[in-house]
Short mmCIF file of C-alpha atoms in Angstrom, two decimals:
data_model
loop_
_atom_site.label_atom_id
_atom_site.label_comp_id
_atom_site.label_asym_id
_atom_site.label_seq_id
_atom_site.Cartn_x
_atom_site.Cartn_y
_atom_site.Cartn_z
CA UNK A 1 -7.80 0.72 -49.57
CA UNK A 2 -5.87 3.87 -48.63
CA UNK A 3 -3.46 2.23 -46.17
CA UNK A 4 0.33 2.03 -46.18
CA UNK A 5 2.20 -0.84 -44.49
CA UNK A 6 2.63 1.09 -41.22
CA UNK A 7 -1.14 1.78 -41.08
CA UNK A 8 -1.93 -1.88 -41.74
CA UNK A 9 0.41 -3.13 -38.99
CA UNK A 10 -0.88 -0.57 -36.51
CA UNK A 11 -4.52 -1.51 -37.20
CA UNK A 12 -3.73 -5.22 -36.87
CA UNK A 13 -2.13 -4.61 -33.48
CA UNK A 14 -5.13 -2.57 -32.32
CA UNK A 15 -7.53 -5.35 -33.36
CA UNK A 16 -5.41 -8.00 -31.60
CA UNK A 17 -5.45 -5.89 -28.44
CA UNK A 18 -9.24 -5.53 -28.66
CA UNK A 19 -9.04 -1.74 -28.89
CA UNK A 20 -11.33 0.61 -30.74
CA UNK A 21 -10.15 1.70 -34.17
CA UNK A 22 -9.89 5.46 -34.75
CA UNK A 23 -12.57 6.76 -37.12
CA UNK A 24 -9.99 7.91 -39.67
CA UNK A 25 -8.74 4.30 -39.90
CA UNK A 26 -12.27 3.00 -40.38
CA UNK A 27 -12.68 5.47 -43.22
CA UNK A 28 -9.45 4.33 -44.85
CA UNK A 29 -10.54 0.68 -44.62
CA UNK A 30 -13.85 1.20 -46.42
CA UNK A 31 -13.57 4.37 -48.49
CA UNK A 32 -11.96 3.26 -51.80
CA UNK A 33 -11.78 6.36 -54.00
CA UNK A 34 -14.72 8.21 -52.44
CA UNK A 35 -14.16 11.72 -51.13
CA UNK A 36 -16.79 11.23 -48.43
CA UNK A 37 -17.81 7.96 -46.84
CA UNK A 38 -20.97 7.71 -44.75
CA UNK A 39 -20.34 5.45 -41.76
CA UNK A 40 -22.14 4.64 -38.52
CA UNK A 41 -22.04 1.85 -35.99
CA UNK A 42 -23.93 -1.11 -37.47
CA UNK A 43 -23.90 -0.07 -41.14
CA UNK A 44 -24.23 -3.07 -43.46
CA UNK A 45 -24.10 -3.02 -47.24
CA UNK A 46 -26.15 -6.18 -47.71
CA UNK A 47 -29.95 -6.09 -47.56
CA UNK A 48 -32.59 -8.69 -46.79
CA UNK A 49 -33.34 -10.81 -49.86
CA UNK A 50 -35.97 -13.14 -48.44
CA UNK A 51 -39.11 -13.80 -50.51
CA UNK A 52 -42.12 -14.71 -48.36
CA UNK A 53 -45.51 -15.65 -49.82
CA UNK A 54 -48.43 -13.21 -49.61
CA UNK A 55 -51.83 -14.48 -48.44
CA UNK A 56 -55.11 -12.71 -49.14
CA UNK A 57 -56.79 -12.22 -45.76
CA UNK A 58 -59.65 -9.88 -46.56
CA UNK A 59 -61.20 -8.25 -49.60
CA UNK A 60 -63.39 -5.22 -49.02
CA UNK A 61 -65.42 -3.82 -51.90
CA UNK A 62 -66.62 -0.26 -52.13
CA UNK A 63 -70.25 -0.08 -50.98
CA UNK A 64 -72.84 -0.35 -53.76
CA UNK A 65 -75.72 2.09 -53.94
CA UNK A 66 -78.88 0.25 -52.97
CA UNK A 67 -81.63 0.45 -55.62
CA UNK A 68 -84.95 -1.20 -56.30
CA UNK A 69 -83.57 -2.66 -59.52
CA UNK A 70 -83.12 -6.38 -60.01
CA UNK A 71 -79.49 -7.22 -59.17
CA UNK A 72 -77.67 -9.99 -60.98
CA UNK A 73 -75.94 -12.75 -59.04
CA UNK A 74 -72.48 -11.50 -60.03
CA UNK A 75 -73.06 -7.77 -59.73
CA UNK A 76 -69.73 -6.04 -60.33
CA UNK A 77 -70.79 -2.52 -59.39
CA UNK A 78 -68.44 -1.09 -56.79
CA UNK A 79 -66.12 -4.10 -56.92
CA UNK A 80 -62.36 -3.91 -57.25
CA UNK A 81 -61.78 -5.02 -60.84
CA UNK A 82 -58.03 -4.40 -60.96
CA UNK A 83 -55.63 -6.35 -58.75
CA UNK A 84 -53.46 -3.33 -57.98
CA UNK A 85 -56.18 -0.96 -56.81
CA UNK A 86 -55.96 -0.03 -53.12
CA UNK A 87 -53.84 -2.99 -52.06
CA UNK A 88 -52.98 -2.97 -48.35
CA UNK A 89 -50.23 -5.33 -47.16
CA UNK A 90 -49.85 -5.99 -43.43
CA UNK A 91 -46.50 -6.90 -41.90
CA UNK A 92 -42.92 -5.78 -41.32
CA UNK A 93 -42.17 -3.39 -44.18
CA UNK A 94 -38.60 -4.69 -44.54
CA UNK A 95 -39.89 -8.23 -45.20
CA UNK A 96 -42.63 -6.87 -47.47
CA UNK A 97 -40.14 -4.81 -49.49
CA UNK A 98 -37.79 -7.77 -49.79
CA UNK A 99 -40.60 -10.11 -50.84
CA UNK A 100 -41.86 -7.64 -53.45
CA UNK A 101 -38.35 -7.15 -54.82
CA UNK A 102 -37.31 -10.81 -54.86
CA UNK A 103 -40.55 -12.79 -55.11
CA UNK A 104 -42.95 -13.63 -57.94
CA UNK A 105 -44.92 -10.40 -57.39
CA UNK A 106 -41.95 -8.50 -58.83
CA UNK A 107 -42.93 -9.72 -62.29
CA UNK A 108 -46.49 -8.44 -61.76
CA UNK A 109 -45.13 -5.06 -60.70
CA UNK A 110 -42.92 -4.84 -63.79
CA UNK A 111 -45.83 -5.79 -66.07
CA UNK A 112 -47.72 -2.78 -64.70
CA UNK A 113 -44.78 -0.53 -65.60
CA UNK A 114 -43.10 -0.64 -62.20
CA UNK A 115 -43.62 1.55 -59.16
CA UNK A 116 -43.57 5.13 -60.40
CA UNK A 117 -43.89 6.93 -57.09
CA UNK A 118 -43.03 6.16 -53.47
CA UNK A 119 -44.13 8.40 -50.60
CA UNK A 120 -43.04 7.50 -47.08
CA UNK A 121 -43.67 9.12 -43.72
CA UNK A 122 -41.27 7.17 -41.47
CA UNK A 123 -40.98 7.63 -37.69
CA UNK A 124 -39.37 10.90 -36.67
CA UNK A 125 -38.13 10.57 -33.12
CA UNK A 126 -37.66 8.58 -29.92
CA UNK A 127 -40.59 7.99 -27.63
CA UNK A 128 -43.47 8.46 -30.03
CA UNK A 129 -46.70 6.73 -29.09
CA UNK A 130 -48.92 5.09 -31.69
CA UNK A 131 -52.00 5.49 -29.52
CA UNK A 132 -54.66 8.08 -30.29
CA UNK A 133 -58.37 8.81 -29.91
CA UNK A 134 -60.74 8.70 -32.86
CA UNK A 135 -64.47 9.37 -33.21
CA UNK A 136 -66.55 6.61 -34.80
CA UNK A 137 -70.23 7.37 -35.46
CA UNK A 138 -70.10 10.18 -32.93
CA UNK A 139 -68.52 8.06 -30.16
CA UNK A 140 -64.92 8.34 -29.02
CA UNK A 141 -62.77 5.20 -29.33
CA UNK A 142 -59.21 4.86 -28.04
CA UNK A 143 -56.66 3.20 -30.29
CA UNK A 144 -53.91 1.89 -27.99
CA UNK A 145 -50.35 1.19 -29.06
CA UNK A 146 -50.05 -2.46 -30.05
CA UNK A 147 -47.32 -4.86 -28.94
CA UNK A 148 -45.99 -4.96 -32.52
CA UNK A 149 -45.80 -1.16 -32.70
CA UNK A 150 -44.11 -0.99 -29.30
CA UNK A 151 -41.49 -3.59 -30.26
CA UNK A 152 -40.93 -1.98 -33.66
CA UNK A 153 -40.23 1.37 -32.08
CA UNK A 154 -38.01 -0.14 -29.40
CA UNK A 155 -35.96 -1.93 -32.05
CA UNK A 156 -35.79 1.21 -34.17
CA UNK A 157 -34.42 3.43 -31.41
CA UNK A 158 -33.00 0.96 -28.89
CA UNK A 159 -29.37 1.74 -29.80
CA UNK A 160 -29.87 5.41 -30.47
CA UNK A 161 -29.52 7.09 -33.83
CA UNK A 162 -27.33 4.33 -35.29
CA UNK A 163 -30.23 1.84 -35.06
CA UNK A 164 -32.49 4.34 -36.82
CA UNK A 165 -29.97 4.83 -39.63
CA UNK A 166 -29.54 1.07 -40.06
CA UNK A 167 -33.30 0.56 -40.16
CA UNK A 168 -33.86 3.30 -42.74
CA UNK A 169 -30.81 2.52 -44.88
CA UNK A 170 -31.83 -1.06 -45.64
CA UNK A 171 -35.43 -0.11 -46.39
CA UNK A 172 -34.43 2.81 -48.63
CA UNK A 173 -32.08 0.53 -50.58
CA UNK A 174 -34.93 -1.94 -51.15
CA UNK A 175 -37.21 0.92 -52.26
CA UNK A 176 -34.56 2.13 -54.70
CA UNK A 177 -34.41 -1.41 -56.11
CA UNK A 178 -38.20 -1.53 -56.57
CA UNK A 179 -38.64 1.96 -58.00
CA UNK A 180 -39.12 2.23 -61.78
CA UNK A 181 -36.31 3.90 -63.73
CA UNK A 182 -38.51 6.95 -64.33
CA UNK A 183 -39.86 6.93 -60.77
CA UNK A 184 -39.44 9.27 -57.79
CA UNK A 185 -39.48 9.09 -54.00
CA UNK A 186 -40.73 11.65 -51.46
CA UNK A 187 -39.51 11.20 -47.88
CA UNK A 188 -41.43 13.14 -45.22
CA UNK A 189 -39.43 14.09 -42.11
CA UNK A 190 -38.91 16.83 -39.54
CA UNK A 191 -36.03 18.65 -37.86
CA UNK A 192 -34.94 15.60 -35.85
CA UNK A 193 -33.81 13.48 -38.78
CA UNK A 194 -34.08 15.45 -42.05
CA UNK A 195 -30.31 16.11 -42.22
CA UNK A 196 -29.57 12.42 -41.59
CA UNK A 197 -32.08 11.11 -44.11
CA UNK A 198 -30.73 13.47 -46.76
CA UNK A 199 -27.28 11.92 -46.31
CA UNK A 200 -28.73 8.41 -46.62
CA UNK A 201 -30.70 9.34 -49.74
CA UNK A 202 -27.64 10.97 -51.31
CA UNK A 203 -25.71 7.77 -50.64
CA UNK A 204 -28.38 5.47 -52.13
CA UNK A 205 -29.95 7.52 -54.93
CA UNK A 206 -26.90 9.64 -55.76
CA UNK A 207 -26.57 13.32 -54.99
CA UNK A 208 -27.24 14.11 -58.67
CA UNK A 209 -30.78 12.71 -58.26
CA UNK A 210 -31.67 15.07 -55.42
CA UNK A 211 -34.47 17.24 -56.83
CA UNK A 212 -35.91 19.46 -54.10
CA UNK A 213 -36.17 19.97 -50.36
CA UNK A 214 -39.82 20.90 -49.91
CA UNK A 215 -40.83 22.92 -46.86
CA UNK A 216 -44.38 22.10 -45.76
CA UNK A 217 -45.90 24.54 -43.31
CA UNK A 218 -47.70 22.43 -40.72
CA UNK A 219 -50.32 24.97 -39.68
CA UNK A 220 -51.12 28.53 -38.76
CA UNK A 221 -49.73 29.82 -35.45
CA UNK A 222 -51.98 29.07 -32.50
CA UNK A 223 -52.00 30.80 -29.14
CA UNK A 224 -49.93 28.27 -27.21
CA UNK A 225 -47.18 28.26 -29.87
CA UNK A 226 -46.62 31.98 -29.53
CA UNK A 227 -45.66 31.51 -25.85
CA UNK A 228 -42.48 29.60 -26.74
CA UNK A 229 -39.26 31.50 -26.06
CA UNK A 230 -37.76 30.76 -29.46
CA UNK A 231 -38.54 30.94 -33.18
CA UNK A 232 -41.85 29.18 -33.71
CA UNK A 233 -41.22 25.74 -35.21
CA UNK A 234 -43.90 25.24 -37.83
CA UNK A 235 -42.75 23.10 -40.76
CA UNK A 236 -41.84 19.60 -41.89
CA UNK A 237 -39.41 18.71 -44.65
CA UNK A 238 -40.15 16.52 -47.68
CA UNK A 239 -37.06 15.27 -49.51
CA UNK A 240 -37.69 14.61 -53.20
CA UNK A 241 -35.38 12.36 -55.27
CA UNK A 242 -35.64 10.83 -58.73
CA UNK A 243 -34.30 7.40 -59.68
CA UNK A 244 -32.75 8.79 -62.86
CA UNK A 245 -32.08 12.51 -63.35
CA UNK A 246 -32.38 12.16 -67.14
CA UNK A 247 -35.85 10.61 -67.12
CA UNK A 248 -38.44 11.09 -64.41
CA UNK A 249 -42.14 11.85 -64.29
CA UNK A 250 -43.06 15.38 -63.30
CA UNK A 251 -46.28 17.22 -64.09
CA UNK A 252 -45.94 20.91 -63.30
CA UNK A 253 -48.80 22.08 -61.08
CA UNK A 254 -50.24 25.54 -60.57
CA UNK A 255 -52.59 27.18 -58.09
CA UNK A 256 -55.46 28.77 -60.05
CA UNK A 257 -55.63 32.56 -60.08
CA UNK A 258 -58.22 34.18 -57.85
CA UNK A 259 -61.21 35.01 -60.11
CA UNK A 260 -60.92 38.65 -59.01
CA UNK A 261 -57.21 38.90 -59.82
CA UNK A 262 -56.12 41.27 -62.61
CA UNK A 263 -52.65 42.37 -63.70
CA UNK A 264 -51.35 45.89 -63.13
CA UNK A 265 -52.48 46.85 -66.60
CA UNK A 266 -56.02 45.78 -65.70
CA UNK A 267 -56.02 42.69 -67.93
CA UNK A 268 -56.80 39.14 -66.87
CA UNK A 269 -53.66 36.98 -66.41
CA UNK A 270 -52.71 34.38 -68.99
CA UNK A 271 -51.92 30.76 -68.15
CA UNK A 272 -53.32 28.37 -65.57
CA UNK A 273 -52.20 30.06 -62.40
CA UNK A 274 -49.27 30.47 -60.03
CA UNK A 275 -46.65 27.70 -60.51
CA UNK A 276 -46.22 25.88 -57.19
CA UNK A 277 -42.88 26.50 -55.49
CA UNK A 278 -40.97 24.29 -53.03
CA UNK A 279 -42.39 26.09 -49.99
CA UNK A 280 -45.95 24.91 -49.44
CA UNK A 281 -48.51 27.02 -47.58
CA UNK A 282 -45.90 29.65 -46.79
CA UNK A 283 -47.38 32.49 -48.81
CA UNK A 284 -50.62 34.34 -49.40
CA UNK A 285 -50.89 32.58 -52.77
CA UNK A 286 -50.85 29.12 -51.20
CA UNK A 287 -53.81 30.03 -49.00
CA UNK A 288 -55.90 29.73 -52.15
CA UNK A 289 -55.16 26.00 -52.21
CA UNK A 290 -54.46 25.07 -48.61
CA UNK A 291 -52.75 21.73 -47.99
CA UNK A 292 -52.94 21.91 -44.21
CA UNK A 293 -55.25 20.20 -41.77
CA UNK A 294 -56.98 23.12 -40.09
CA UNK A 295 -58.09 22.77 -36.47
CA UNK A 296 -61.74 22.82 -37.55
CA UNK A 297 -61.31 20.31 -40.40
CA UNK A 298 -63.58 17.26 -40.53
CA UNK A 299 -60.56 15.33 -41.79
CA UNK A 300 -58.77 15.73 -38.46
CA UNK A 301 -58.44 12.42 -36.55
CA UNK A 302 -56.41 13.52 -33.53
CA UNK A 303 -53.34 11.55 -34.63
CA UNK A 304 -50.32 13.75 -33.88
CA UNK A 305 -48.47 13.35 -37.18
CA UNK A 306 -51.48 13.04 -39.50
CA UNK A 307 -50.95 14.22 -43.08
CA UNK A 308 -53.90 15.52 -45.06
CA UNK A 309 -55.25 14.31 -48.38
CA UNK A 310 -54.48 17.57 -50.18
CA UNK A 311 -50.77 17.17 -49.43
CA UNK A 312 -50.68 13.64 -50.84
CA UNK A 313 -52.88 14.63 -53.78
CA UNK A 314 -50.34 17.29 -54.79
CA UNK A 315 -47.44 14.80 -54.70
CA UNK A 316 -49.39 12.11 -56.58
CA UNK A 317 -50.55 14.49 -59.32
CA UNK A 318 -47.06 15.93 -59.80
CA UNK A 319 -45.04 12.71 -59.89
CA UNK A 320 -47.35 10.07 -61.37
CA UNK A 321 -49.89 9.66 -64.14
CA UNK A 322 -53.30 8.01 -64.10
CA UNK A 323 -52.98 4.23 -63.89
CA UNK A 324 -49.47 4.29 -62.40
CA UNK A 325 -48.46 2.15 -59.43
CA UNK A 326 -47.64 4.19 -56.33
CA UNK A 327 -46.62 2.94 -52.88
CA UNK A 328 -46.39 4.02 -49.26
CA UNK A 329 -44.17 1.57 -47.34
CA UNK A 330 -44.66 3.16 -43.91
#
């Protein structure tokens, strides 16, 4: 504690009088030997350590191809044979994270080698609506915002940015606890909170484990965007951290060369292709392997912040191996 006797007496008198402590005094109270201390109203070091039981509600198998063959009573075709394949857990992600970290399922996770990769796409800003329209069998269906989603968002942003930081800090600490020693995390965000989340991640994972700030171009410029009196905003940020800088999974990926491409000397290029950089879909090269949802794409659902499969496929292939456990806690 970096306080002399005069500082201590002054702070005691301020507390007795019910007055607000100056920020520099708050820093001195909590900083120890740190050069920089991250503080906001409501910050707590402790995290939830409750362990709730999980109940299996529904088990959906992949559809089996119908044939004229005789089918045995216990036909396993198309069935989920491994317990960790496509597991969906419903509930408050803070309670789920805590229960995974502190409950009996932790042992199962460790037996599988631990969680090697976490990708999260947390809420970006105040006032977002979880409602959207989706086409099902050619008919339009409206998905309205649920009471749970409404309350969750109100709790997240009810006290401004400090409530958002508190919400994210506790969850990120639990994710860090669950992540395997050779694992990585990718946090998807935009201009509203990317600078704040980077500070949180530096605090939790350590600044030495910051790997890359990936710029993902959202889409090609459309007519209405060009009318804005400003630089056209057209990217999200993906913050990439490892658990341990000395040992983390990374498989270098490349975009294959165009079959027509030849070097200046007229020869075919050697190697697999163009190594992928930390700006995605921001060059002519990346157009060869687009990871955007185009306006005409069949994948498009109408959900405002939808991310496409190609984007997630790139992250999964780069930072995990076949058979690894990966998680998305948002």
